[in-house]
Amino acid sequence: MEFMRQRIARDGRALDGNILLVDSFLNHQLDMDLMREIGLAFAERFQGAGITRVVTVESSGIAPAGMTALALGVPLVVFKKRASRITNGTVYQANVQSFTKNTQYEMTVSTKYLPRGERVLFIDDFLAMGEAALGAAKIIKEAGCELVGMGIVIEKAFQPGRKRLDDHGHEVYSLARIRAMSPDGIEFLHEIC
Amino acid sequence: MEFMRQRIARDGRALDGNILLVDSFLNHQLDMDLMREIGLAFAERFQGAGITRVVTVESSGIAPAGMTALALGVPLVVFKKRASRITNGTVYQANVQSFTKNTQYEMTVSTKYLPRGERVLFIDDFLAMGEAALGAAKIIKEAGCELVGMGIVIEKAFQPGRKRLDDHGHEVYSLARIRAMSPDGIEFLHEIC
C-alpha cells in the first residue's frame, strides 16, 4: 500500500542492509491514526473471508492487530512469549527463534482462546525469517483452526520468510515489501502483493 | 464506570482474594469494542487537559492506551520491559518490581520519545502495588515532562497502590475499583473515582 511505503520512506531508517528502525511510528512511539489505517487495509483485504478471530504475538503486533480486529468486529488473541515450555495441556506452544534478537521463546496461547473451527487471521509488524509466522501457523493447525491469511505490515522481501510461508501455502498480504535497503535509502517491491 | 464493573462482574474470575482473571476480554483474548469504549472513557475524562502524549507499559497496557491515544489524537509511547540497565544515556529507565509475577525489570524508554515539556497521560490495565505507575512517574519527571493524570482500567483498591499514588499527588482515574474479591464474588467501590 502506498501509504505504508510513503511512511517508511519518510520516517524509517535503515541502519544497514538488515536493520530497519521504525520506532518513531510503529513499535516504540506509535502513530495510532496510522495503526487505524493499517487495520482498515487488512480488514478490507480479508473482508468476506469469514474471519472469526485475529491473532498476533506480543508486543509490537498488538496495535496493528487490534485495529484489524476492531475493523473486522472479531476478538483479538495475543500469543504470549514465555521463557519455558508448559506441559499441563492448557496451552498450545511453539518454539520460536528470534534472529533479530538472537533469543528464543515459547509462543504460548491458552487452548480456551483458540477453540477448534475458528477462521484465523494472523497479523504481525514484521516478516523476515518467518519464524514467528510459522510458529503461529503450527499452533493454529494444532488447535484445529483454519489459518485464512497472514497480514504483515513490513516485509523484508530480501529475507527468506516470504518464500517459506509461500511454500507452506499460506496466503500472505504485506502492506510494504522492502526489496533492499541501506543507510542511503530503501527500495520497495511495487507489484501487487 | 458502570460498563467496566458490569464486564468484570460477568466475565472476570477471582481465583482468590488477590488474583483476578480477566484474560477472556482484557489481556489474552481482547474485546476491541470494549477497548474502544475504555479509550473513549479516558479521553473524555482528560479532554481539555492539554494531553500531548499517552504512555503505557508493554504489553497489556498497549490496547487500552492505544485506543485512548487514538481518541485524543496524540501519539502513544510504549515503555519497554528490559532485563538489564542501559547506561549509554539514550534512554530513561526505572527499576520496577512486579509483585504479581515476582520479577523485576527496567522500565525503559528512548529519550527521543519523551521530549521535555510534554503533557503526559499514563494508562495501564491494572493498579495494585503501584510499582509500574510510580516507575513511569519517575521517568516522566526525569524527562522534564508533566504527568497530567493516570488512567487505570482495574484498580485493586484493597492494595496500597492507589494510596501511594495519591500521596505523590498524582491524579488517578480508575474505571473500576475493586474493594474486595473471592471466588464467590467481586465487590466494587462505587463512589466517584
PDB file of N, CA, C and O in Angstrom, chain B residues 47-113:
ATOM      1  N   GLN B  47      -9.998  15.042  28.389  1.00  0.00           N
ATOM      2  CA  GLN B  47     -10.197  16.027  27.324  1.00  0.00           C
ATOM      3  C   GLN B  47     -10.069  17.421  27.948  1.00  0.00           C
ATOM      4  O   GLN B  47     -10.543  17.666  29.039  1.00  0.00           O
ATOM      5  N   GLY B  48      -9.390  18.307  27.265  1.00  0.00           N
ATOM      6  CA  GLY B  48      -9.283  19.662  27.797  1.00  0.00           C
ATOM      7  C   GLY B  48      -8.106  19.844  28.742  1.00  0.00           C
ATOM      8  O   GLY B  48      -7.843  20.952  29.209  1.00  0.00           O
ATOM      9  N   ALA B  49      -7.383  18.753  29.037  1.00  0.00           N
ATOM     10  CA  ALA B  49      -6.231  18.855  29.945  1.00  0.00           C
ATOM     11  C   ALA B  49      -4.934  19.059  29.168  1.00  0.00           C
ATOM     12  O   ALA B  49      -3.850  19.065  29.753  1.00  0.00           O
ATOM     13  N   GLY B  50      -5.055  19.212  27.851  1.00  0.00           N
ATOM     14  CA  GLY B  50      -3.876  19.510  27.046  1.00  0.00           C
ATOM     15  C   GLY B  50      -2.875  18.378  26.938  1.00  0.00           C
ATOM     16  O   GLY B  50      -1.668  18.603  26.808  1.00  0.00           O
ATOM     17  N   ILE B  51      -3.371  17.134  26.991  1.00  0.00           N
ATOM     18  CA  ILE B  51      -2.503  15.957  26.858  1.00  0.00           C
ATOM     19  C   ILE B  51      -1.816  15.989  25.482  1.00  0.00           C
ATOM     20  O   ILE B  51      -2.470  16.194  24.465  1.00  0.00           O
ATOM     21  N   THR B  52      -0.498  15.762  25.456  1.00  0.00           N
ATOM     22  CA  THR B  52       0.217  15.718  24.176  1.00  0.00           C
ATOM     23  C   THR B  52       0.748  14.321  23.851  1.00  0.00           C
ATOM     24  O   THR B  52       1.157  14.070  22.725  1.00  0.00           O
ATOM     25  N   ARG B  53       0.805  13.453  24.859  1.00  0.00           N
ATOM     26  CA  ARG B  53       1.039  12.038  24.533  1.00  0.00           C
ATOM     27  C   ARG B  53       0.560  11.117  25.640  1.00  0.00           C
ATOM     28  O   ARG B  53       0.487  11.505  26.802  1.00  0.00           O
ATOM     29  N   VAL B  54       0.209   9.895  25.203  1.00  0.00           N
ATOM     30  CA  VAL B  54      -0.205   8.846  26.124  1.00  0.00           C
ATOM     31  C   VAL B  54       0.971   7.887  26.254  1.00  0.00           C
ATOM     32  O   VAL B  54       1.636   7.584  25.267  1.00  0.00           O
ATOM     33  N   VAL B  55       1.252   7.436  27.473  1.00  0.00           N
ATOM     34  CA  VAL B  55       2.288   6.420  27.646  1.00  0.00           C
ATOM     35  C   VAL B  55       1.697   5.219  28.376  1.00  0.00           C
ATOM     36  O   VAL B  55       0.726   5.332  29.131  1.00  0.00           O
ATOM     37  N   THR B  56       2.298   4.050  28.123  1.00  0.00           N
ATOM     38  CA  THR B  56       1.912   2.835  28.831  1.00  0.00           C
ATOM     39  C   THR B  56       3.128   1.919  28.901  1.00  0.00           C
ATOM     40  O   THR B  56       4.209   2.271  28.426  1.00  0.00           O
ATOM     41  N   VAL B  57       2.929   0.733  29.515  1.00  0.00           N
ATOM     42  CA  VAL B  57       3.999  -0.258  29.623  1.00  0.00           C
ATOM     43  C   VAL B  57       3.557  -1.497  28.858  1.00  0.00           C
ATOM     44  O   VAL B  57       2.411  -1.913  28.958  1.00  0.00           O
ATOM     45  N   GLU B  58       4.515  -2.084  28.073  1.00  0.00           N
ATOM     46  CA  GLU B  58       4.156  -3.309  27.365  1.00  0.00           C
ATOM     47  C   GLU B  58       3.859  -4.419  28.372  1.00  0.00           C
ATOM     48  O   GLU B  58       4.404  -4.399  29.450  1.00  0.00           O
ATOM     49  N   SER B  59       3.012  -5.472  28.020  1.00  0.00           N
ATOM     50  CA  SER B  59       2.315  -5.420  26.773  1.00  0.00           C
ATOM     51  C   SER B  59       0.808  -5.249  26.954  1.00  0.00           C
ATOM     52  O   SER B  59       0.146  -4.791  26.037  1.00  0.00           O
ATOM     53  N   SER B  60       0.261  -5.540  28.144  1.00  0.00           N
ATOM     54  CA  SER B  60      -1.203  -5.498  28.222  1.00  0.00           C
ATOM     55  C   SER B  60      -1.759  -4.080  28.364  1.00  0.00           C
ATOM     56  O   SER B  60      -2.973  -3.888  28.259  1.00  0.00           O
ATOM     57  N   GLY B  61      -0.898  -3.088  28.547  1.00  0.00           N
ATOM     58  CA  GLY B  61      -1.384  -1.714  28.521  1.00  0.00           C
ATOM     59  C   GLY B  61      -1.589  -1.168  27.116  1.00  0.00           C
ATOM     60  O   GLY B  61      -2.252  -0.143  26.941  1.00  0.00           O
ATOM     61  N   ILE B  62      -1.021  -1.841  26.119  1.00  0.00           N
ATOM     62  CA  ILE B  62      -0.979  -1.257  24.764  1.00  0.00           C
ATOM     63  C   ILE B  62      -2.368  -1.035  24.165  1.00  0.00           C
ATOM     64  O   ILE B  62      -2.641   0.036  23.604  1.00  0.00           O
ATOM     65  N   ALA B  63      -3.242  -2.026  24.295  1.00  0.00           N
ATOM     66  CA  ALA B  63      -4.557  -1.885  23.649  1.00  0.00           C
ATOM     67  C   ALA B  63      -5.391  -0.752  24.277  1.00  0.00           C
ATOM     68  O   ALA B  63      -5.843   0.138  23.544  1.00  0.00           O
ATOM     69  N   PRO B  64      -5.597  -0.739  25.593  1.00  0.00           N
ATOM     70  CA  PRO B  64      -6.385   0.377  26.139  1.00  0.00           C
ATOM     71  C   PRO B  64      -5.700   1.736  25.946  1.00  0.00           C
ATOM     72  O   PRO B  64      -6.375   2.733  25.660  1.00  0.00           O
ATOM     73  N   ALA B  65      -4.374   1.781  26.085  1.00  0.00           N
ATOM     74  CA  ALA B  65      -3.664   3.058  25.913  1.00  0.00           C
ATOM     75  C   ALA B  65      -3.710   3.510  24.455  1.00  0.00           C
ATOM     76  O   ALA B  65      -3.846   4.699  24.169  1.00  0.00           O
ATOM     77  N   GLY B  66      -3.605   2.553  23.529  1.00  0.00           N
ATOM     78  CA  GLY B  66      -3.673   2.895  22.112  1.00  0.00           C
ATOM     79  C   GLY B  66      -5.020   3.491  21.747  1.00  0.00           C
ATOM     80  O   GLY B  66      -5.090   4.483  21.009  1.00  0.00           O
ATOM     81  N   MET B  67      -6.098   2.911  22.270  1.00  0.00           N
ATOM     82  CA  MET B  67      -7.422   3.440  21.958  1.00  0.00           C
ATOM     83  C   MET B  67      -7.624   4.817  22.590  1.00  0.00           C
ATOM     84  O   MET B  67      -8.347   5.658  22.054  1.00  0.00           O
ATOM     85  N   THR B  68      -6.976   5.064  23.728  1.00  0.00           N
ATOM     86  CA  THR B  68      -7.041   6.379  24.368  1.00  0.00           C
ATOM     87  C   THR B  68      -6.293   7.414  23.523  1.00  0.00           C
ATOM     88  O   THR B  68      -6.792   8.518  23.288  1.00  0.00           O
ATOM     89  N   ALA B  69      -5.097   7.035  23.065  1.00  0.00           N
ATOM     90  CA  ALA B  69      -4.300   7.943  22.228  1.00  0.00           C
ATOM     91  C   ALA B  69      -5.040   8.262  20.936  1.00  0.00           C
ATOM     92  O   ALA B  69      -5.052   9.409  20.475  1.00  0.00           O
ATOM     93  N   LEU B  70      -5.674   7.245  20.365  1.00  0.00           N
ATOM     94  CA  LEU B  70      -6.451   7.447  19.136  1.00  0.00           C
ATOM     95  C   LEU B  70      -7.577   8.449  19.381  1.00  0.00           C
ATOM     96  O   LEU B  70      -7.789   9.370  18.586  1.00  0.00           O
ATOM     97  N   ALA B  71      -8.284   8.261  20.504  1.00  0.00           N
ATOM     98  CA  ALA B  71      -9.411   9.150  20.808  1.00  0.00           C
ATOM     99  C   ALA B  71      -8.947  10.573  21.090  1.00  0.00           C
ATOM    100  O   ALA B  71      -9.646  11.536  20.773  1.00  0.00           O
ATOM    101  N   LEU B  72      -7.762  10.722  21.685  1.00  0.00           N
ATOM    102  CA  LEU B  72      -7.244  12.054  21.995  1.00  0.00           C
ATOM    103  C   LEU B  72      -6.484  12.671  20.817  1.00  0.00           C
ATOM    104  O   LEU B  72      -6.147  13.863  20.847  1.00  0.00           O
ATOM    105  N   GLY B  73      -6.155  11.845  19.813  1.00  0.00           N
ATOM    106  CA  GLY B  73      -5.420  12.358  18.652  1.00  0.00           C
ATOM    107  C   GLY B  73      -3.964  12.684  18.960  1.00  0.00           C
ATOM    108  O   GLY B  73      -3.390  13.630  18.403  1.00  0.00           O
ATOM    109  N   VAL B  74      -3.351  11.895  19.855  1.00  0.00           N
ATOM    110  CA  VAL B  74      -1.935  12.109  20.208  1.00  0.00           C
ATOM    111  C   VAL B  74      -1.183  10.785  20.066  1.00  0.00           C
ATOM    112  O   VAL B  74      -1.797   9.718  20.015  1.00  0.00           O
ATOM    113  N   PRO B  75       0.172  10.833  20.020  1.00  0.00           N
ATOM    114  CA  PRO B  75       0.927   9.581  19.900  1.00  0.00           C
ATOM    115  C   PRO B  75       0.862   8.752  21.187  1.00  0.00           C
ATOM    116  O   PRO B  75       0.646   9.280  22.273  1.00  0.00           O
ATOM    117  N   LEU B  76       1.071   7.448  21.000  1.00  0.00           N
ATOM    118  CA  LEU B  76       1.242   6.523  22.131  1.00  0.00           C
ATOM    119  C   LEU B  76       2.718   6.189  22.226  1.00  0.00           C
ATOM    120  O   LEU B  76       3.348   5.854  21.210  1.00  0.00           O
ATOM    121  N   VAL B  77       3.272   6.258  23.429  1.00  0.00           N
ATOM    122  CA  VAL B  77       4.657   5.805  23.631  1.00  0.00           C
ATOM    123  C   VAL B  77       4.623   4.588  24.556  1.00  0.00           C
ATOM    124  O   VAL B  77       4.027   4.640  25.638  1.00  0.00           O
ATOM    125  N   VAL B  78       5.218   3.489  24.086  1.00  0.00           N
ATOM    126  CA  VAL B  78       5.207   2.233  24.844  1.00  0.00           C
ATOM    127  C   VAL B  78       6.523   2.088  25.592  1.00  0.00           C
ATOM    128  O   VAL B  78       7.583   1.951  24.968  1.00  0.00           O
ATOM    129  N   PHE B  79       6.464   2.116  26.918  1.00  0.00           N
ATOM    130  CA  PHE B  79       7.650   1.860  27.740  1.00  0.00           C
ATOM    131  C   PHE B  79       7.930   0.362  27.666  1.00  0.00           C
ATOM    132  O   PHE B  79       7.020  -0.462  27.810  1.00  0.00           O
ATOM    133  N   LYS B  80       9.190   0.010  27.448  1.00  0.00           N
ATOM    134  CA  LYS B  80       9.579  -1.389  27.275  1.00  0.00           C
ATOM    135  C   LYS B  80      10.052  -1.975  28.600  1.00  0.00           C
ATOM    136  O   LYS B  80      10.559  -1.256  29.464  1.00  0.00           O
ATOM    137  N   LYS B  81       9.914  -3.295  28.704  1.00  0.00           N
ATOM    138  CA  LYS B  81      10.478  -4.001  29.858  1.00  0.00           C
ATOM    139  C   LYS B  81      11.803  -4.613  29.427  1.00  0.00           C
ATOM    140  O   LYS B  81      11.835  -5.470  28.537  1.00  0.00           O
ATOM    141  N   ARG B  82      12.880  -4.181  30.046  1.00  0.00           N
ATOM    142  CA  ARG B  82      14.198  -4.713  29.721  1.00  0.00           C
ATOM    143  C   ARG B  82      14.756  -5.420  30.945  1.00  0.00           C
ATOM    144  O   ARG B  82      14.463  -5.034  32.081  1.00  0.00           O
ATOM    145  N   ALA B  83      15.561  -6.433  30.699  1.00  0.00           N
ATOM    146  CA  ALA B  83      16.122  -7.200  31.810  1.00  0.00           C
ATOM    147  C   ALA B  83      17.250  -6.441  32.503  1.00  0.00           C
ATOM    148  O   ALA B  83      17.462  -6.598  33.704  1.00  0.00           O
ATOM    149  N   SER B  84      17.949  -5.603  31.753  1.00  0.00           N
ATOM    150  CA  SER B  84      19.157  -5.017  32.340  1.00  0.00           C
ATOM    151  C   SER B  84      19.210  -3.509  32.129  1.00  0.00           C
ATOM    152  O   SER B  84      18.562  -2.946  31.249  1.00  0.00           O
ATOM    153  N   ARG B  85      20.020  -2.883  32.940  1.00  0.00           N
ATOM    154  CA  ARG B  85      20.176  -1.435  32.917  1.00  0.00           C
ATOM    155  C   ARG B  85      21.053  -1.036  31.734  1.00  0.00           C
ATOM    156  O   ARG B  85      22.072  -1.648  31.446  1.00  0.00           O
ATOM    157  N   ILE B  86      20.633   0.003  31.024  1.00  0.00           N
ATOM    158  CA  ILE B  86      21.409   0.535  29.899  1.00  0.00           C
ATOM    159  C   ILE B  86      21.993   1.867  30.354  1.00  0.00           C
ATOM    160  O   ILE B  86      21.282   2.689  30.925  1.00  0.00           O
ATOM    161  N   THR B  87      23.264   2.081  30.122  1.00  0.00           N
ATOM    162  CA  THR B  87      23.888   3.265  30.710  1.00  0.00           C
ATOM    163  C   THR B  87      24.500   4.193  29.656  1.00  0.00           C
ATOM    164  O   THR B  87      25.409   4.951  29.944  1.00  0.00           O
ATOM    165  N   ASN B  88      23.957   4.134  28.424  1.00  0.00           N
ATOM    166  CA  ASN B  88      24.558   4.965  27.377  1.00  0.00           C
ATOM    167  C   ASN B  88      23.880   6.322  27.181  1.00  0.00           C
ATOM    168  O   ASN B  88      24.202   7.040  26.242  1.00  0.00           O
ATOM    169  N   GLY B  89      22.918   6.645  28.063  1.00  0.00           N
ATOM    170  CA  GLY B  89      22.339   7.981  28.022  1.00  0.00           C
ATOM    171  C   GLY B  89      21.274   8.217  26.965  1.00  0.00           C
ATOM    172  O   GLY B  89      20.742   9.316  26.848  1.00  0.00           O
ATOM    173  N   THR B  90      20.928   7.187  26.188  1.00  0.00           N
ATOM    174  CA  THR B  90      19.909   7.373  25.158  1.00  0.00           C
ATOM    175  C   THR B  90      18.512   6.993  25.654  1.00  0.00           C
ATOM    176  O   THR B  90      17.543   7.135  24.916  1.00  0.00           O
ATOM    177  N   VAL B  91      18.429   6.473  26.878  1.00  0.00           N
ATOM    178  CA  VAL B  91      17.136   6.044  27.420  1.00  0.00           C
ATOM    179  C   VAL B  91      16.956   6.563  28.841  1.00  0.00           C
ATOM    180  O   VAL B  91      17.930   6.875  29.536  1.00  0.00           O
ATOM    181  N   TYR B  92      15.673   6.652  29.245  1.00  0.00           N
ATOM    182  CA  TYR B  92      15.346   6.806  30.663  1.00  0.00           C
ATOM    183  C   TYR B  92      14.950   5.427  31.182  1.00  0.00           C
ATOM    184  O   TYR B  92      14.284   4.661  30.461  1.00  0.00           O
ATOM    185  N   GLN B  93      15.320   5.127  32.424  1.00  0.00           N
ATOM    186  CA  GLN B  93      14.963   3.831  32.991  1.00  0.00           C
ATOM    187  C   GLN B  93      14.530   3.961  34.437  1.00  0.00           C
ATOM    188  O   GLN B  93      14.960   4.863  35.155  1.00  0.00           O
ATOM    189  N   ALA B  94      13.676   3.029  34.850  1.00  0.00           N
ATOM    190  CA  ALA B  94      13.292   2.924  36.258  1.00  0.00           C
ATOM    191  C   ALA B  94      13.181   1.447  36.591  1.00  0.00           C
ATOM    192  O   ALA B  94      12.619   0.677  35.812  1.00  0.00           O
ATOM    193  N   ASN B  95      13.705   1.067  37.733  1.00  0.00           N
ATOM    194  CA  ASN B  95      13.614  -0.332  38.149  1.00  0.00           C
ATOM    195  C   ASN B  95      12.241  -0.573  38.771  1.00  0.00           C
ATOM    196  O   ASN B  95      11.805   0.164  39.655  1.00  0.00           O
ATOM    197  N   VAL B  96      11.565  -1.605  38.265  1.00  0.00           N
ATOM    198  CA  VAL B  96      10.202  -1.884  38.715  1.00  0.00           C
ATOM    199  C   VAL B  96      10.105  -3.324  39.209  1.00  0.00           C
ATOM    200  O   VAL B  96      10.536  -4.255  38.541  1.00  0.00           O
ATOM    201  N   GLN B  97       9.536  -3.456  40.392  1.00  0.00           N
ATOM    202  CA  GLN B  97       9.288  -4.766  40.986  1.00  0.00           C
ATOM    203  C   GLN B  97       7.881  -5.202  40.575  1.00  0.00           C
ATOM    204  O   GLN B  97       6.933  -4.439  40.744  1.00  0.00           O
ATOM    205  N   SER B  98       7.757  -6.392  39.990  1.00  0.00           N
ATOM    206  CA  SER B  98       6.417  -6.921  39.722  1.00  0.00           C
ATOM    207  C   SER B  98       6.084  -7.939  40.792  1.00  0.00           C
ATOM    208  O   SER B  98       6.654  -9.022  40.828  1.00  0.00           O
ATOM    209  N   PHE B  99       5.149  -7.558  41.683  1.00  0.00           N
ATOM    210  CA  PHE B  99       4.807  -8.459  42.787  1.00  0.00           C
ATOM    211  C   PHE B  99       3.969  -9.626  42.293  1.00  0.00           C
ATOM    212  O   PHE B  99       4.085 -10.739  42.781  1.00  0.00           O
ATOM    213  N   THR B 100       3.124  -9.374  41.288  1.00  0.00           N
ATOM    214  CA  THR B 100       2.282 -10.447  40.735  1.00  0.00           C
ATOM    215  C   THR B 100       3.152 -11.571  40.184  1.00  0.00           C
ATOM    216  O   THR B 100       2.882 -12.740  40.401  1.00  0.00           O
ATOM    217  N   LYS B 101       4.183 -11.172  39.435  1.00  0.00           N
ATOM    218  CA  LYS B 101       4.996 -12.191  38.772  1.00  0.00           C
ATOM    219  C   LYS B 101       6.289 -12.496  39.523  1.00  0.00           C
ATOM    220  O   LYS B 101       7.073 -13.337  39.090  1.00  0.00           O
ATOM    221  N   ASN B 102       6.506 -11.780  40.636  1.00  0.00           N
ATOM    222  CA  ASN B 102       7.725 -11.983  41.429  1.00  0.00           C
ATOM    223  C   ASN B 102       8.995 -11.838  40.582  1.00  0.00           C
ATOM    224  O   ASN B 102       9.898 -12.682  40.638  1.00  0.00           O
ATOM    225  N   THR B 103       9.006 -10.780  39.775  1.00  0.00           N
ATOM    226  CA  THR B 103      10.185 -10.489  38.958  1.00  0.00           C
ATOM    227  C   THR B 103      10.462  -8.992  39.049  1.00  0.00           C
ATOM    228  O   THR B 103       9.675  -8.238  39.623  1.00  0.00           O
ATOM    229  N   GLN B 104      11.576  -8.576  38.489  1.00  0.00           N
ATOM    230  CA  GLN B 104      11.771  -7.140  38.319  1.00  0.00           C
ATOM    231  C   GLN B 104      12.321  -6.867  36.928  1.00  0.00           C
ATOM    232  O   GLN B 104      12.843  -7.759  36.262  1.00  0.00           O
ATOM    233  N   TYR B 105      12.117  -5.636  36.496  1.00  0.00           N
ATOM    234  CA  TYR B 105      12.584  -5.270  35.164  1.00  0.00           C
ATOM    235  C   TYR B 105      12.961  -3.794  35.145  1.00  0.00           C
ATOM    236  O   TYR B 105      12.603  -3.051  36.078  1.00  0.00           O
ATOM    237  N   GLU B 106      13.680  -3.393  34.100  1.00  0.00           N
ATOM    238  CA  GLU B 106      13.996  -1.984  33.909  1.00  0.00           C
ATOM    239  C   GLU B 106      12.989  -1.403  32.916  1.00  0.00           C
ATOM    240  O   GLU B 106      13.007  -1.727  31.732  1.00  0.00           O
ATOM    241  N   MET B 107      12.082  -0.560  33.399  1.00  0.00           N
ATOM    242  CA  MET B 107      11.156   0.142  32.514  1.00  0.00           C
ATOM    243  C   MET B 107      11.990   1.129  31.699  1.00  0.00           C
ATOM    244  O   MET B 107      12.738   1.929  32.270  1.00  0.00           O
ATOM    245  N   THR B 108      11.881   1.051  30.380  1.00  0.00           N
ATOM    246  CA  THR B 108      12.837   1.743  29.513  1.00  0.00           C
ATOM    247  C   THR B 108      12.132   2.497  28.396  1.00  0.00           C
ATOM    248  O   THR B 108      11.225   1.952  27.755  1.00  0.00           O
ATOM    249  N   VAL B 109      12.544   3.740  28.173  1.00  0.00           N
ATOM    250  CA  VAL B 109      12.004   4.494  27.038  1.00  0.00           C
ATOM    251  C   VAL B 109      13.125   5.343  26.437  1.00  0.00           C
ATOM    252  O   VAL B 109      13.959   5.899  27.165  1.00  0.00           O
ATOM    253  N   SER B 110      13.158   5.403  25.156  1.00  0.00           N
ATOM    254  CA  SER B 110      14.125   6.245  24.456  1.00  0.00           C
ATOM    255  C   SER B 110      13.872   7.712  24.814  1.00  0.00           C
ATOM    256  O   SER B 110      12.723   8.160  24.836  1.00  0.00           O
ATOM    257  N   THR B 111      14.945   8.451  25.078  1.00  0.00           N
ATOM    258  CA  THR B 111      14.793   9.878  25.408  1.00  0.00           C
ATOM    259  C   THR B 111      14.117  10.644  24.267  1.00  0.00           C
ATOM    260  O   THR B 111      13.442  11.645  24.493  1.00  0.00           O
ATOM    261  N   LYS B 112      14.276  10.117  23.017  1.00  0.00           N
ATOM    262  CA  LYS B 112      13.677  10.765  21.839  1.00  0.00           C
ATOM    263  C   LYS B 112      12.168  10.897  21.932  1.00  0.00           C
ATOM    264  O   LYS B 112      11.579  11.828  21.388  1.00  0.00           O
ATOM    265  N   TYR B 113      11.537   9.904  22.566  1.00  0.00           N
ATOM    266  CA  TYR B 113      10.075   9.854  22.528  1.00  0.00           C
ATOM    267  C   TYR B 113       9.420  10.442  23.773  1.00  0.00           C
ATOM    268  O   TYR B 113       8.215  10.331  23.962  1.00  0.00           O
TER     269      TYR B 113
END
